[in-house]
Amino acid sequence: RVSLEEVLQWSQSFEKLVTSKYGPVIYKTYLKTEHSDENIEFWLACEAYKKITSQRKRISMAKKLFTSYIQPQAPKEINIDSPARKAIIRNIQEPTQSCFDEAQRIIYMHMERDSYPRFLDSTFYQNLKHSLQNNGS
């Protein structure tokens, strides 16, 4: 169960939100209301991708990431610039551990600059915080 302490830490930095236990799940729920939950999904998938040690699994996961998020008209296409997209297209045949790093960095910055401040101001976050504060007292 999410604690008030954890929820309050999320307002300190975006990094605290995405690296906490419940933060990514709750943030994703909020992003769904903005129709941009593909951003956190992609970021989390990249975090998992970087931990893959088997080349066979890496190739399989890289293709999944590409078809889901990167290729034009992908079902959950993310908003990255053309050079980042082209670099991934070039590297996808022999995917390295870092081949999605630039796209992941761009998406992280989008979330940190755009949706994260809106999340903190949202009634969604404020209601969660207040409900936990009221339960504690």
Short mmCIF file of C-alpha atoms in Angstrom, two decimals:
data_model
loop_
_atom_site.label_atom_id
_atom_site.label_comp_id
_atom_site.label_asym_id
_atom_site.label_seq_id
_atom_site.Cartn_x
_atom_site.Cartn_y
_atom_site.Cartn_z
CA ARG A 1 0.00 0.00 0.00
CA VAL A 2 1.27 3.45 -0.91
CA SER A 3 2.34 5.62 2.05
CA LEU A 4 1.88 9.34 2.57
CA GLU A 5 5.67 9.63 2.88
CA GLU A 6 6.18 8.10 -0.58
CA VAL A 7 3.46 10.29 -2.15
CA LEU A 8 4.98 13.44 -0.63
CA GLN A 9 8.44 12.50 -1.94
CA TRP A 10 7.10 12.48 -5.50
CA SER A 11 6.74 16.26 -5.39
CA GLN A 12 10.48 16.63 -4.64
CA SER A 13 11.63 15.40 -8.06
CA PHE A 14 10.45 13.53 -11.11
CA GLU A 15 13.19 10.96 -10.49
CA LYS A 16 11.76 10.20 -7.03
CA LEU A 17 8.37 9.58 -8.66
CA VAL A 18 9.54 7.18 -11.39
CA THR A 19 11.99 5.26 -9.18
CA SER A 20 9.64 4.75 -6.21
CA LYS A 21 7.66 1.57 -5.59
CA TYR A 22 4.17 2.80 -6.51
CA GLY A 23 5.01 6.03 -8.35
CA PRO A 24 5.20 4.64 -11.91
CA VAL A 25 1.88 2.77 -11.57
CA ILE A 26 0.05 5.79 -10.16
CA TYR A 27 1.71 8.17 -12.62
CA LYS A 28 0.67 5.87 -15.49
CA THR A 29 -2.93 5.99 -14.26
CA TYR A 30 -2.72 9.79 -14.37
CA LEU A 31 -1.09 9.78 -17.83
CA LYS A 32 -4.00 7.70 -19.14
CA THR A 33 -6.24 10.70 -18.41
CA GLU A 34 -3.91 12.76 -20.64
CA HIS A 35 -3.71 9.98 -23.26
CA SER A 36 0.07 9.81 -22.89
CA ASP A 37 0.62 6.66 -20.80
CA GLU A 38 2.79 5.26 -23.63
CA ASN A 39 5.56 7.55 -22.33
CA ILE A 40 5.93 5.91 -18.92
CA GLU A 41 5.35 2.47 -20.47
CA PHE A 42 8.20 3.07 -22.92
CA TRP A 43 10.49 4.47 -20.20
CA LEU A 44 9.85 1.47 -17.93
CA ALA A 45 10.29 -0.96 -20.85
CA CYS A 46 13.67 0.66 -21.58
CA GLU A 47 14.70 0.23 -17.94
CA ALA A 48 13.85 -3.50 -18.23
CA TYR A 49 15.55 -3.73 -21.65
CA LYS A 50 18.86 -2.43 -20.25
CA LYS A 51 18.94 -5.33 -17.76
CA ILE A 52 18.71 -8.02 -20.46
CA THR A 53 21.96 -9.98 -20.74
CA SER A 54 21.03 -12.55 -23.39
CA GLN A 55 21.59 -11.29 -26.94
CA ARG A 56 18.69 -13.41 -28.21
CA LYS A 57 16.29 -11.89 -25.66
CA ARG A 58 17.69 -8.42 -26.36
CA ILE A 59 16.97 -8.75 -30.10
CA SER A 60 13.43 -9.96 -29.38
CA MET A 61 12.72 -7.16 -26.88
CA ALA A 62 14.29 -4.52 -29.17
CA LYS A 63 11.93 -5.57 -31.98
CA LYS A 64 8.95 -5.38 -29.60
CA LEU A 65 9.97 -1.90 -28.43
CA PHE A 66 10.44 -0.82 -32.03
CA THR A 67 7.08 -2.10 -33.30
CA SER A 68 5.16 -0.87 -30.24
CA TYR A 69 6.68 2.59 -29.74
CA ILE A 70 9.19 3.69 -32.41
CA GLN A 71 8.10 2.80 -35.93
CA PRO A 72 5.82 5.33 -37.67
CA GLN A 73 2.15 4.58 -36.89
CA ALA A 74 3.16 2.27 -34.02
CA PRO A 75 0.19 1.44 -31.74
CA LYS A 76 1.79 3.40 -28.85
CA GLU A 77 4.02 5.71 -30.91
CA ILE A 78 6.11 8.02 -28.75
CA ASN A 79 7.05 11.57 -29.64
CA ILE A 80 10.78 11.57 -30.45
CA ASP A 81 12.74 13.53 -33.02
CA SER A 82 13.72 12.19 -36.40
CA PRO A 83 17.48 11.73 -35.65
CA ALA A 84 16.69 9.60 -32.57
CA ARG A 85 14.20 7.51 -34.55
CA LYS A 86 16.68 7.05 -37.45
CA ALA A 87 19.46 5.98 -35.05
CA ILE A 88 17.22 3.26 -33.62
CA ILE A 89 16.24 2.10 -37.12
CA ARG A 90 19.97 1.85 -37.97
CA ASN A 91 20.81 -0.07 -34.78
CA ILE A 92 17.79 -2.38 -34.55
CA GLN A 93 19.41 -5.26 -36.48
CA GLU A 94 22.25 -5.52 -33.94
CA PRO A 95 20.67 -3.93 -30.87
CA THR A 96 22.99 -2.91 -28.06
CA GLN A 97 22.10 -2.35 -24.43
CA SER A 98 22.09 1.41 -25.09
CA CYS A 99 20.29 1.62 -28.46
CA PHE A 100 17.14 3.14 -26.89
CA ASP A 101 18.97 5.48 -24.48
CA GLU A 102 18.49 8.64 -26.53
CA ALA A 103 14.79 7.99 -27.12
CA GLN A 104 14.39 7.16 -23.43
CA ARG A 105 16.16 10.41 -22.46
CA ILE A 106 13.86 12.45 -24.74
CA ILE A 107 10.73 10.80 -23.29
CA TYR A 108 12.02 11.32 -19.73
CA MET A 109 12.50 15.03 -20.49
CA HIS A 110 9.01 15.29 -22.05
CA MET A 111 7.46 13.77 -18.94
CA GLU A 112 9.59 15.78 -16.51
CA ARG A 113 8.90 19.11 -18.26
CA ASP A 114 5.30 18.64 -19.39
CA SER A 115 3.16 16.03 -17.66
CA TYR A 116 4.98 15.84 -14.29
CA PRO A 117 4.15 19.46 -13.26
CA ARG A 118 0.54 18.89 -14.38
CA PHE A 119 0.47 15.65 -12.37
CA LEU A 120 1.56 17.50 -9.20
CA ASP A 121 -1.13 20.16 -9.77
CA SER A 122 -3.82 17.63 -10.70
CA THR A 123 -6.83 16.87 -8.55
CA PHE A 124 -5.75 13.23 -9.05
CA TYR A 125 -2.50 13.75 -7.08
CA GLN A 126 -4.00 16.24 -4.61
CA ASN A 127 -6.88 13.88 -3.76
CA LEU A 128 -4.47 10.99 -3.22
CA LYS A 129 -2.33 13.13 -0.92
CA HIS A 130 -5.34 14.43 1.05
CA SER A 131 -6.88 10.98 1.45
CA LEU A 132 -3.59 9.67 2.89
CA GLN A 133 -3.21 12.72 5.16
CA ASN A 134 -6.75 12.26 6.48
CA ASN A 135 -6.25 8.54 7.09
CA GLY A 136 -3.15 9.29 9.14
CA SER A 137 -4.81 11.75 11.49
#
